[in-house]
Structures are given as C-alpha cells and as structure tokens.
Amino acid sequence: MKLRTLMLGAAASFAMAPMAMAERGSDGTVNIIYWQAPSILNPFLSGGTKDVESASLVIEPLARYNETGEMVPFLASEIPTVANGGVSEDLTQITWKIAPGLMWSDGTPLTSADVKFTAEYCMHPEGGCAQLAFFDGVDSVEAVDDLTVKVTFSESKPNPYGPFVGGQSPIIQAAQFADCLGAKAPECTDANFKPIGTGPFVVDDFRPNDVIQMSANPNYRDPAKPAFAKVNFKGGGDANGAGRSVLETGEFDYAWNLQLAPDVIAKMEEAGKGKAIAGFGPLVERLEMNMTNPSPDLPAETRSTVAEPHPFLSDPAVREALSISIDRALLTEVGYGKAGTPTCNLVPAPAIYASDNTACLTQDLDGAKALLDGAGWVDSDGDGVREKDGVKLSILYQTSTNAVRQDFQALIKDWWSQIGVETELRNLDASVFFGGDPGSPDTFQKFYADVEMYANTFNGTDPQQYLAAYRCGAEPKPSSQWQGENINRFCDPAYDEMIDELGRTGDIDKRGEIARKMNDMVTKDTNTIIPLVNRARVSAHANSLGGVVLNVWDSELWNIADWHRVK
C-alpha cells in the first residue's frame, strides 16, 4: 500500500464527545500540575515536553493527532489530501485551507500570513528553532489568499504533514513576533511568555519555573467552550508530590507524567480521589552519548560542539561496552513494572517502524570488558578505571531530578564500575534541564556532560520528522542559541541520505524498511543513542474531572477545551 493511497482516504472531519456544560467558563477553575515546570511558552525555543504542552493551551497547529493517532483538523477546515486536491499529484505541494472566522485572542483575524510567518520564524538562517526538523525539505511557504497557504517541497514528499501539524509545530501571530526573527527570538520575553493564541485559554500571568495563570479565551471559536473559566497551571516539585496532589489530597485535578513505581501509584489510588491513566506510544527513556567534548577547559565557542570530538566516546567500542553492560529488564522492573518494556529501539512503535533489534536486551558484562580490552582501554595503575593514551574512562552522567531516574543512575553507575568506567552522577531541576535558556549551562541541549538520560517522543504515527532530527548540522550550537534536536551531535552523510530517501518514499512498507535502518544506525550500529525502556505515559486526573482523553500521539492537553467538571 502506498502512503499516497492512505492520503486518498484520510479522515477530514473531527467530532468531540458531547460535554455536560451550560456555557463558557461555567465550571470555575481547573488545577493542573506538571512537576517539570514550564520555563517558556514558545515551543519553537524549547524541546521540553513541559513547555510544548503548556503552550498548547494557547497556540495551536493547523492539524493535530487524536487519541488513536488519526490526523484531525484544528485551525484548518480539513486535512489536505490528493483526493480533495489539497496535495498535488506529484506530491511536491500541500495546500491548507484555514477555517473561516477564526480569531486570535486579541480579536484580530487569523490569516495565512500568520502561517507563512511561522515558517519564516522557524526557518530563519540566523536563528535557532527547536522544531526545525518539521520543516525539513520545505522550499517555500506562500500565502495564496487570506485563508489559503501553500507549502512547496524541494522534491516529492509522500508524507507532507510536517509543518504546522501537531503540538510541536503550532502557528504564532505574525504581528506579535514580527521583531523576534533570527537571533532576536530569545530576547522577546513578552511574546515568549505570553503568546497571543487561538487556543481555549489566554495567559494572564506567567512565572517561569513556577506557575501559569490562564483564563478562557473570549474569542475562542466555540462559544460554549472551554467549560473552565480559569486554569491554575502549577509547576515544580516532584512526581510523587504531583501524584499525591490528585490521587490522595484532591488539591489538583490533573497531574502529568507520574514517573513513579507502579506500587506507589496503586497505593495513592486507594484514597479514592482520582485515577491514574496510561497508554503506550513511542516514548523511550534512553541515554544520549555526547559525540563532542564537554570539558569546561575548552573555550565557550567550541565546548560541546563538533569542533571538539569527544576524547573517548568517539570510540565505538566504548559506546557499545556501555550499552551491553546494562540490564534493561531490571531497570524496567524497578522503575516502571507493567508500564514499561525493555527496548533497544529509538522508535519502538508503530510496529511497521520498529526494528527487530533485540541484542541489547541481554546484559553482557564480560563481553563489555572484552570490547574495552580489545580497544586498548586498560586499568594500568590499578585504580579500577580504564585508560588509554592518558585519557581515563571517567563519565559525567546527568539527568533530571526524579526518583526513578536517580535509581537508574545508581544502577548504571554500578554496572559501569564493574567494567572499569568511573561515573560521576549529576541531577538537575527538570524545569532547567528541559528549558531552552541559551544562557544556562544546565540544559539538555547544551549537553555539558558526557552522557545524559531523558525520554521524548514524536507527534503522530510516522517518525519521519523525529528521525530527521539527526541530520548533520542540526545540532545545538552557539550560532543557533543552543537550539536544535540533534542532541548528541551525531553526523553521518549516509544517514542524511536516508533522511532524504524516507522523505520522498511513498510505499509504506519501504518507508518502514528505511526507518528501521535509520533507527539501527543511531542505536545498535553506533550506540550513539542507547535506548533503555519503552515507557507508557502515566498521568492522573480527579474523579470530578470529565472529558479527559489520554493521547500518546500528541499533547496530553490536546482536548482541554472539552474538559469539564463532573457534578
């Protein structure tokens, strides 16, 4: 079956479940807690899920994905396809029709000029856009008329649903961000903290890494929504406190990302205040190997950049040894139970894109030692740490502060010590680690460590944009204000060729084959990325909160306009 065939039958309508509410704002305040506190409300300047999802209450894409992974229109009137004329026969253009009558929260009309500007903003050559991979292969974006925008690709694009689709690629207002192009983008504090949007809520007050106060958008397209007049969006604390605040004390209505042991969540649920919800998608907890040198002795302009290769992680034998020394089954049991599955894949789902890569599932400490021996890494002075040419295998391993992640760190440190690798552990406040502040030394993008651990995923059911992130040159660097999705600074021209091949391939089976090869190249072939656990998304909501539909293919808050109070 061809992807083109799939587009011919793509769904172009979307209906939400009916709600029990009388009028906009009739249900008072909804209290949401994200223990990883948002630090910015512009997802183009942050790769952090916390920032993308909090912003999704305010700014929206043309289309997004529902709970089944189906693409549905939001600001667009329909999903463009070959059948309805929205996608050209040669698959080089996609034309979006904006639904008529849509308004920004300031009362001005949403037009194609805003869509065109959004592309210019992210694609600006002097700027750094965290979501640039969504625009991979885009040649031009044209405002045909006030409600029509045409995207032209440099070659046939069988999957043209990258730009402006999903919570990571929303539309921003041209008037508000006009003076924020290129290197000026991070300087626009007012726009980045209080974006004007089309979503169900507007920002009243934003205190980074703390709390966001929002109110119902008076110009939202459905006069009966949202049911809630106010949103109290609290950030900070930890997953345990967030879970308790919904499931035990009832202080909050919704808690995101309960990265807790299953027995802990089950115990909380016994209080009867709420319930946990879970769903599996392509969310993978993994280790990223820094292919560049993060030494603080280097100049700021070259530290953790491709100008300085890593002194020992550049050796593939070292990376493979680090991977096979890990017991992924034990990590899964300790951290997630039935809410996790050990994996060797960066893309574990959907099935057609999942490689049969299973070799890493068996821990092999002796094999790891043999690899290091063969590569000349030996403990020459008897201190338990291997070295070669005066370079010791001494790793700074960082992640965000979270009980499960600190358990993982402790176990991995022990396994690595058994093979002669010294490990220093660092954990950072999640709001800072996953923030996009170009001035902070502690963000996961800046990567001032040798190894770091986190999880992320992709919008929808096609990993094309996700895999395209590892293109040469797409790494965070000073010239991009440390924005970019190629976190480990991986670069292989053969991989870039596969990005392009995937982009122009329509046959769904062939697409699966290419994606699996790309997955294998960054995982088992090079161990640049070391996957650990395919995690379920686990969150919780109060029994009094209705309309919640967990979505593992887009923002969890994708349908907040339909949330309401159960009386």
mmCIF file of C-alpha atoms in Angstrom, residues 164-469:
data_model
loop_
_atom_site.group_PDB
_atom_site.id
_atom_site.type_symbol
_atom_site.label_atom_id
_atom_site.label_comp_id
_atom_site.label_asym_id
_atom_site.label_seq_id
_atom_site.Cartn_x
_atom_site.Cartn_y
_atom_site.Cartn_z
ATOM 1 C CA PHE A 164 2.052 23.166 11.196
ATOM 2 C CA VAL A 165 0.898 19.712 12.333
ATOM 3 C CA GLY A 166 0.968 18.550 15.957
ATOM 4 C CA GLY A 167 1.530 20.360 19.226
ATOM 5 C CA GLN A 168 5.220 20.879 18.494
ATOM 6 C CA SER A 169 4.556 22.927 15.341
ATOM 7 C CA PRO A 170 1.836 25.497 16.129
ATOM 8 C CA ILE A 171 1.022 28.832 14.496
ATOM 9 C CA ILE A 172 2.292 32.030 16.103
ATOM 10 C CA GLN A 173 0.931 35.509 15.440
ATOM 11 C CA ALA A 174 2.959 37.467 12.896
ATOM 12 C CA ALA A 175 2.119 40.825 14.472
ATOM 13 C CA GLN A 176 3.307 39.786 17.926
ATOM 14 C CA PHE A 177 6.542 38.108 16.807
ATOM 15 C CA ALA A 178 7.436 40.433 13.905
ATOM 16 C CA ASP A 179 10.509 41.802 15.686
ATOM 17 C CA CYS A 180 11.596 38.405 17.010
ATOM 18 C CA LEU A 181 13.210 36.827 13.977
ATOM 19 C CA GLY A 182 16.591 35.120 13.959
ATOM 20 C CA ALA A 183 18.977 35.838 16.806
ATOM 21 C CA LYS A 184 16.397 38.181 18.379
ATOM 22 C CA ALA A 185 13.989 35.303 19.124
ATOM 23 C CA PRO A 186 15.143 34.554 22.699
ATOM 24 C CA GLU A 187 15.090 38.270 23.566
ATOM 25 C CA CYS A 188 11.310 38.629 23.037
ATOM 26 C CA THR A 189 10.320 37.856 26.601
ATOM 27 C CA ASP A 190 6.774 39.229 26.437
ATOM 28 C CA ALA A 191 5.921 37.227 23.315
ATOM 29 C CA ASN A 192 7.644 34.060 24.544
ATOM 30 C CA PHE A 193 5.956 34.215 27.948
ATOM 31 C CA LYS A 194 2.527 35.490 26.859
ATOM 32 C CA PRO A 195 1.877 34.408 23.268
ATOM 33 C CA ILE A 196 -1.335 35.568 21.660
ATOM 34 C CA GLY A 197 -3.135 32.442 20.518
ATOM 35 C CA THR A 198 -6.215 30.796 19.079
ATOM 36 C CA GLY A 199 -6.499 28.143 21.784
ATOM 37 C CA PRO A 200 -9.116 27.868 24.522
ATOM 38 C CA PHE A 201 -7.104 29.869 27.061
ATOM 39 C CA VAL A 202 -5.057 33.060 27.278
ATOM 40 C CA VAL A 203 -2.131 33.740 29.599
ATOM 41 C CA ASP A 204 -2.844 36.178 32.429
ATOM 42 C CA ASP A 205 0.388 35.691 34.348
ATOM 43 C CA PHE A 206 3.437 33.512 33.773
ATOM 44 C CA ARG A 207 6.138 32.984 36.339
ATOM 45 C CA PRO A 208 8.779 30.773 34.710
ATOM 46 C CA ASN A 209 9.543 27.532 36.526
ATOM 47 C CA ASP A 210 6.642 28.171 38.883
ATOM 48 C CA VAL A 211 3.064 28.886 37.888
ATOM 49 C CA ILE A 212 0.915 29.990 34.940
ATOM 50 C CA GLN A 213 -2.473 31.640 35.411
ATOM 51 C CA MET A 214 -4.796 31.455 32.407
ATOM 52 C CA SER A 215 -8.375 32.425 31.646
ATOM 53 C CA ALA A 216 -10.866 31.393 28.989
ATOM 54 C CA ASN A 217 -10.195 32.925 25.564
ATOM 55 C CA PRO A 218 -13.142 35.283 24.870
ATOM 56 C CA ASN A 219 -12.612 34.836 21.133
ATOM 57 C CA TYR A 220 -12.352 31.042 21.102
ATOM 58 C CA ARG A 221 -14.074 29.552 18.056
ATOM 59 C CA ASP A 222 -16.678 27.564 20.023
ATOM 60 C CA PRO A 223 -18.813 29.949 22.109
ATOM 61 C CA ALA A 224 -19.682 27.168 24.575
ATOM 62 C CA LYS A 225 -16.056 26.238 25.306
ATOM 63 C CA PRO A 226 -13.958 25.959 27.364
ATOM 64 C CA ALA A 227 -16.032 24.905 30.336
ATOM 65 C CA PHE A 228 -13.439 26.251 32.759
ATOM 66 C CA ALA A 229 -13.071 29.985 33.312
ATOM 67 C CA LYS A 230 -9.581 29.682 34.736
ATOM 68 C CA VAL A 231 -6.536 27.414 34.626
ATOM 69 C CA ASN A 232 -4.116 27.258 37.516
ATOM 70 C CA PHE A 233 -1.069 25.563 35.977
ATOM 71 C CA LYS A 234 1.429 24.764 38.718
ATOM 72 C CA GLY A 235 4.967 23.606 38.041
ATOM 73 C CA GLY A 236 7.699 22.188 40.210
ATOM 74 C CA GLY A 237 8.074 19.653 42.977
ATOM 75 C CA ASP A 238 8.389 16.022 42.044
ATOM 76 C CA ALA A 239 6.328 13.218 40.530
ATOM 77 C CA ASN A 240 5.438 11.811 43.939
ATOM 78 C CA GLY A 241 4.053 15.128 45.169
ATOM 79 C CA ALA A 242 2.153 15.669 41.925
ATOM 80 C CA GLY A 243 0.551 12.233 42.133
ATOM 81 C CA ARG A 244 -0.476 12.731 45.745
ATOM 82 C CA SER A 245 -1.991 16.135 44.985
ATOM 83 C CA VAL A 246 -4.528 14.490 42.641
ATOM 84 C CA LEU A 247 -4.946 10.950 43.912
ATOM 85 C CA GLU A 248 -4.727 11.489 47.675
ATOM 86 C CA THR A 249 -5.384 15.100 48.680
ATOM 87 C CA GLY A 250 -7.556 16.252 45.769
ATOM 88 C CA GLU A 251 -5.734 19.595 45.657
ATOM 89 C CA PHE A 252 -5.246 19.333 41.878
ATOM 90 C CA ASP A 253 -7.392 17.992 39.048
ATOM 91 C CA TYR A 254 -4.704 16.704 36.671
ATOM 92 C CA ALA A 255 -1.137 15.513 37.215
ATOM 93 C CA TRP A 256 1.162 14.838 34.268
ATOM 94 C CA ASN A 257 3.880 12.214 33.845
ATOM 95 C CA LEU A 258 3.737 10.183 37.033
ATOM 96 C CA GLN A 259 7.185 8.697 36.666
ATOM 97 C CA LEU A 260 6.711 6.527 39.745
ATOM 98 C CA ALA A 261 6.904 2.852 40.609
ATOM 99 C CA PRO A 262 3.547 1.107 39.911
ATOM 100 C CA ASP A 263 3.023 0.088 43.547
ATOM 101 C CA VAL A 264 3.410 3.717 44.623
ATOM 102 C CA ILE A 265 0.682 4.844 42.211
ATOM 103 C CA ALA A 266 -1.612 1.976 43.244
ATOM 104 C CA LYS A 267 -1.252 2.956 46.887
ATOM 105 C CA MET A 268 -2.163 6.564 46.097
ATOM 106 C CA GLU A 269 -5.276 5.475 44.202
ATOM 107 C CA GLU A 270 -6.604 3.782 47.337
ATOM 108 C CA ALA A 271 -7.554 7.227 48.677
ATOM 109 C CA GLY A 272 -10.360 7.303 46.096
ATOM 110 C CA LYS A 273 -9.842 10.916 44.953
ATOM 111 C CA GLY A 274 -8.830 10.137 41.387
ATOM 112 C CA LYS A 275 -7.432 7.580 38.999
ATOM 113 C CA ALA A 276 -4.263 7.007 37.012
ATOM 114 C CA ILE A 277 -4.475 6.731 33.212
ATOM 115 C CA ALA A 278 -1.844 5.132 30.990
ATOM 116 C CA GLY A 279 -1.145 4.399 27.358
ATOM 117 C CA PHE A 280 1.776 3.070 25.329
ATOM 118 C CA GLY A 281 3.232 5.000 22.411
ATOM 119 C CA PRO A 282 6.789 5.585 21.180
ATOM 120 C CA LEU A 283 8.084 7.232 24.403
ATOM 121 C CA VAL A 284 11.605 5.913 25.105
ATOM 122 C CA GLU A 285 13.823 6.515 28.132
ATOM 123 C CA ARG A 286 17.351 6.485 26.779
ATOM 124 C CA LEU A 287 20.968 7.521 27.176
ATOM 125 C CA GLU A 288 22.464 10.031 24.777
ATOM 126 C CA MET A 289 26.201 9.789 24.145
ATOM 127 C CA ASN A 290 27.881 13.162 23.640
ATOM 128 C CA MET A 291 29.951 12.860 20.459
ATOM 129 C CA THR A 292 31.662 16.158 21.300
ATOM 130 C CA ASN A 293 33.900 17.262 24.144
ATOM 131 C CA PRO A 294 32.073 18.953 27.062
ATOM 132 C CA SER A 295 35.243 19.799 29.012
ATOM 133 C CA PRO A 296 34.996 23.122 30.878
ATOM 134 C CA ASP A 297 38.640 23.711 29.940
ATOM 135 C CA LEU A 298 37.597 24.392 26.347
ATOM 136 C CA PRO A 299 36.580 27.833 25.011
ATOM 137 C CA ALA A 300 32.858 28.528 25.229
ATOM 138 C CA GLU A 301 32.576 28.786 21.447
ATOM 139 C CA THR A 302 33.829 25.213 20.887
ATOM 140 C CA ARG A 303 32.794 23.377 24.056
ATOM 141 C CA SER A 304 30.284 20.604 23.239
ATOM 142 C CA THR A 305 30.409 21.454 19.548
ATOM 143 C CA VAL A 306 31.505 19.440 16.534
ATOM 144 C CA ALA A 307 34.773 21.373 16.547
ATOM 145 C CA GLU A 308 35.883 19.222 19.508
ATOM 146 C CA PRO A 309 35.350 15.428 19.181
ATOM 147 C CA HIS A 310 34.820 13.544 22.421
ATOM 148 C CA PRO A 311 38.083 12.103 23.816
ATOM 149 C CA PHE A 312 36.693 8.598 24.408
ATOM 150 C CA LEU A 313 33.026 8.386 23.412
ATOM 151 C CA SER A 314 34.218 8.842 19.830
ATOM 152 C CA ASP A 315 35.425 5.229 20.169
ATOM 153 C CA PRO A 316 32.543 2.917 19.101
ATOM 154 C CA ALA A 317 33.907 0.120 21.308
ATOM 155 C CA VAL A 318 33.420 2.289 24.396
ATOM 156 C CA ARG A 319 29.832 3.142 23.467
ATOM 157 C CA GLU A 320 28.972 -0.490 22.764
ATOM 158 C CA ALA A 321 30.519 -1.608 26.039
ATOM 159 C CA LEU A 322 28.481 0.965 27.941
ATOM 160 C CA SER A 323 25.321 -0.323 26.269
ATOM 161 C CA ILE A 324 25.730 -4.077 26.736
ATOM 162 C CA SER A 325 26.708 -3.712 30.374
ATOM 163 C CA ILE A 326 23.178 -2.503 31.220
ATOM 164 C CA ASP A 327 20.410 -4.808 32.490
ATOM 165 C CA ARG A 328 17.366 -3.217 30.858
ATOM 166 C CA ALA A 329 14.936 -5.792 32.248
ATOM 167 C CA LEU A 330 15.948 -4.883 35.795
ATOM 168 C CA LEU A 331 15.657 -1.177 35.076
ATOM 169 C CA THR A 332 12.143 -1.716 33.741
ATOM 170 C CA GLU A 333 11.121 -3.796 36.739
ATOM 171 C CA VAL A 334 12.490 -1.256 39.216
ATOM 172 C CA GLY A 335 11.164 1.843 37.517
ATOM 173 C CA TYR A 336 8.017 1.002 35.591
ATOM 174 C CA GLY A 337 6.762 -2.554 36.042
ATOM 175 C CA LYS A 338 3.972 -3.236 33.557
ATOM 176 C CA ALA A 339 4.094 0.406 32.487
ATOM 177 C CA GLY A 340 7.396 -0.223 30.675
ATOM 178 C CA THR A 341 9.044 -2.614 28.237
ATOM 179 C CA PRO A 342 12.817 -3.031 27.768
ATOM 180 C CA THR A 343 13.843 -1.838 24.330
ATOM 181 C CA CYS A 344 16.846 -1.432 22.053
ATOM 182 C CA ASN A 345 14.951 0.895 19.690
ATOM 183 C CA LEU A 346 14.637 4.644 19.490
ATOM 184 C CA VAL A 347 11.384 4.080 17.547
ATOM 185 C CA PRO A 348 9.557 1.158 19.226
ATOM 186 C CA ALA A 349 6.150 1.906 17.660
ATOM 187 C CA PRO A 350 4.133 1.747 15.442
ATOM 188 C CA ALA A 351 5.061 -1.833 14.595
ATOM 189 C CA ILE A 352 5.978 -1.194 10.959
ATOM 190 C CA TYR A 353 8.760 1.164 12.077
ATOM 191 C CA ALA A 354 10.017 -0.986 14.968
ATOM 192 C CA SER A 355 13.280 -2.819 14.250
ATOM 193 C CA ASP A 356 13.846 -6.422 15.382
ATOM 194 C CA ASN A 357 16.816 -5.046 17.286
ATOM 195 C CA THR A 358 16.961 -7.152 20.488
ATOM 196 C CA ALA A 359 20.656 -7.888 21.095
ATOM 197 C CA CYS A 360 20.997 -5.261 23.820
ATOM 198 C CA LEU A 361 18.293 -6.911 25.939
ATOM 199 C CA THR A 362 20.830 -9.401 27.311
ATOM 200 C CA GLN A 363 23.294 -7.882 29.749
ATOM 201 C CA ASP A 364 26.880 -8.924 28.980
ATOM 202 C CA LEU A 365 29.447 -7.576 31.433
ATOM 203 C CA ASP A 366 32.160 -9.976 30.274
ATOM 204 C CA GLY A 367 31.546 -9.010 26.653
ATOM 205 C CA ALA A 368 31.808 -5.322 27.600
ATOM 206 C CA LYS A 369 35.149 -5.922 29.315
ATOM 207 C CA ALA A 370 36.428 -7.829 26.283
ATOM 208 C CA LEU A 371 35.439 -4.977 23.976
ATOM 209 C CA LEU A 372 37.361 -2.475 26.066
ATOM 210 C CA ASP A 373 40.367 -4.763 26.332
ATOM 211 C CA GLY A 374 40.422 -5.216 22.573
ATOM 212 C CA ALA A 375 40.250 -1.466 22.005
ATOM 213 C CA GLY A 376 43.220 -0.868 24.296
ATOM 214 C CA TRP A 377 41.373 0.557 27.285
ATOM 215 C CA VAL A 378 43.078 -0.969 30.356
ATOM 216 C CA ASP A 379 43.439 -0.297 34.071
ATOM 217 C CA SER A 380 47.152 0.370 34.052
ATOM 218 C CA ASP A 381 47.517 1.862 37.539
ATOM 219 C CA GLY A 382 45.142 -0.399 39.463
ATOM 220 C CA ASP A 383 42.633 2.297 40.457
ATOM 221 C CA GLY A 384 39.745 0.425 38.831
ATOM 222 C CA VAL A 385 39.391 2.922 35.987
ATOM 223 C CA ARG A 386 40.482 2.062 32.463
ATOM 224 C CA GLU A 387 42.571 4.474 30.442
ATOM 225 C CA LYS A 388 44.285 4.821 27.091
ATOM 226 C CA ASP A 389 46.863 7.340 25.931
ATOM 227 C CA GLY A 390 46.444 9.262 29.171
ATOM 228 C CA VAL A 391 42.637 9.517 28.842
ATOM 229 C CA LYS A 392 40.572 7.890 31.600
ATOM 230 C CA LEU A 393 37.100 6.426 31.100
ATOM 231 C CA SER A 394 35.564 8.912 33.504
ATOM 232 C CA ILE A 395 31.964 9.913 32.728
ATOM 233 C CA LEU A 396 29.773 12.769 33.901
ATOM 234 C CA TYR A 397 26.238 11.343 33.632
ATOM 235 C CA GLN A 398 23.374 13.811 34.026
ATOM 236 C CA THR A 399 19.591 13.720 34.063
ATOM 237 C CA SER A 400 16.653 15.495 35.660
ATOM 238 C CA THR A 401 15.817 15.135 39.333
ATOM 239 C CA ASN A 402 13.339 12.290 39.704
ATOM 240 C CA ALA A 403 13.300 9.220 41.974
ATOM 241 C CA VAL A 404 13.085 6.699 39.118
ATOM 242 C CA ARG A 405 15.866 8.386 37.174
ATOM 243 C CA GLN A 406 18.115 8.524 40.211
ATOM 244 C CA ASP A 407 17.507 4.785 40.739
ATOM 245 C CA PHE A 408 18.520 4.220 37.111
ATOM 246 C CA GLN A 409 21.631 6.333 37.574
ATOM 247 C CA ALA A 410 22.721 4.362 40.632
ATOM 248 C CA LEU A 411 22.279 1.004 38.916
ATOM 249 C CA ILE A 412 24.003 2.073 35.707
ATOM 250 C CA LYS A 413 26.890 3.610 37.643
ATOM 251 C CA ASP A 414 27.411 0.279 39.418
ATOM 252 C CA TRP A 415 27.370 -1.730 36.171
ATOM 253 C CA TRP A 416 29.784 0.674 34.536
ATOM 254 C CA SER A 417 32.141 0.485 37.516
ATOM 255 C CA GLN A 418 32.223 -3.296 37.050
ATOM 256 C CA ILE A 419 33.685 -2.832 33.560
ATOM 257 C CA GLY A 420 36.207 -0.208 34.626
ATOM 258 C CA VAL A 421 34.332 3.016 33.924
ATOM 259 C CA GLU A 422 34.234 5.759 36.544
ATOM 260 C CA THR A 423 30.943 7.665 36.742
ATOM 261 C CA GLU A 424 30.003 10.947 38.396
ATOM 262 C CA LEU A 425 26.259 11.497 38.733
ATOM 263 C CA ARG A 426 24.546 14.841 38.328
ATOM 264 C CA ASN A 427 20.824 15.514 38.552
ATOM 265 C CA LEU A 428 19.290 18.838 37.640
ATOM 266 C CA ASP A 429 15.958 20.502 38.243
ATOM 267 C CA ALA A 430 13.716 19.383 35.380
ATOM 268 C CA SER A 431 12.486 22.905 34.692
ATOM 269 C CA VAL A 432 16.046 23.989 33.991
ATOM 270 C CA PHE A 433 17.274 20.783 32.320
ATOM 271 C CA PHE A 434 14.412 20.732 29.823
ATOM 272 C CA GLY A 435 14.283 24.516 29.451
ATOM 273 C CA GLY A 436 15.580 26.428 26.462
ATOM 274 C CA ASP A 437 17.527 29.215 28.142
ATOM 275 C CA PRO A 438 20.603 29.726 25.927
ATOM 276 C CA GLY A 439 22.430 31.261 28.880
ATOM 277 C CA SER A 440 22.037 28.257 31.170
ATOM 278 C CA PRO A 441 24.886 25.714 31.360
ATOM 279 C CA ASP A 442 22.485 23.013 32.569
ATOM 280 C CA THR A 443 20.100 22.395 29.648
ATOM 281 C CA PHE A 444 19.957 19.051 27.893
ATOM 282 C CA GLN A 445 20.538 20.874 24.589
ATOM 283 C CA LYS A 446 23.797 22.450 25.738
ATOM 284 C CA PHE A 447 24.903 18.989 26.963
ATOM 285 C CA TYR A 448 27.816 19.957 29.200
ATOM 286 C CA ALA A 449 28.208 16.305 30.245
ATOM 287 C CA ASP A 450 29.392 13.060 28.654
ATOM 288 C CA VAL A 451 26.110 11.144 28.938
ATOM 289 C CA GLU A 452 22.593 12.294 29.657
ATOM 290 C CA MET A 453 19.305 10.482 30.155
ATOM 291 C CA TYR A 454 15.774 11.538 29.299
ATOM 292 C CA ALA A 455 12.755 10.478 27.265
ATOM 293 C CA ASN A 456 10.906 12.067 24.379
ATOM 294 C CA THR A 457 8.583 11.049 21.588
ATOM 295 C CA PHE A 458 7.059 12.318 18.346
ATOM 296 C CA ASN A 459 3.691 13.614 17.200
ATOM 297 C CA GLY A 460 1.531 11.240 15.188
ATOM 298 C CA THR A 461 2.317 7.741 13.982
ATOM 299 C CA ASP A 462 5.035 8.490 11.425
ATOM 300 C CA PRO A 463 8.624 9.031 12.707
ATOM 301 C CA GLN A 464 9.936 10.901 9.666
ATOM 302 C CA GLN A 465 10.383 14.241 11.426
ATOM 303 C CA TYR A 466 11.704 12.528 14.568
ATOM 304 C CA LEU A 467 14.424 10.683 12.681
ATOM 305 C CA ALA A 468 15.252 13.725 10.556
ATOM 306 C CA ALA A 469 16.415 15.476 13.724
#
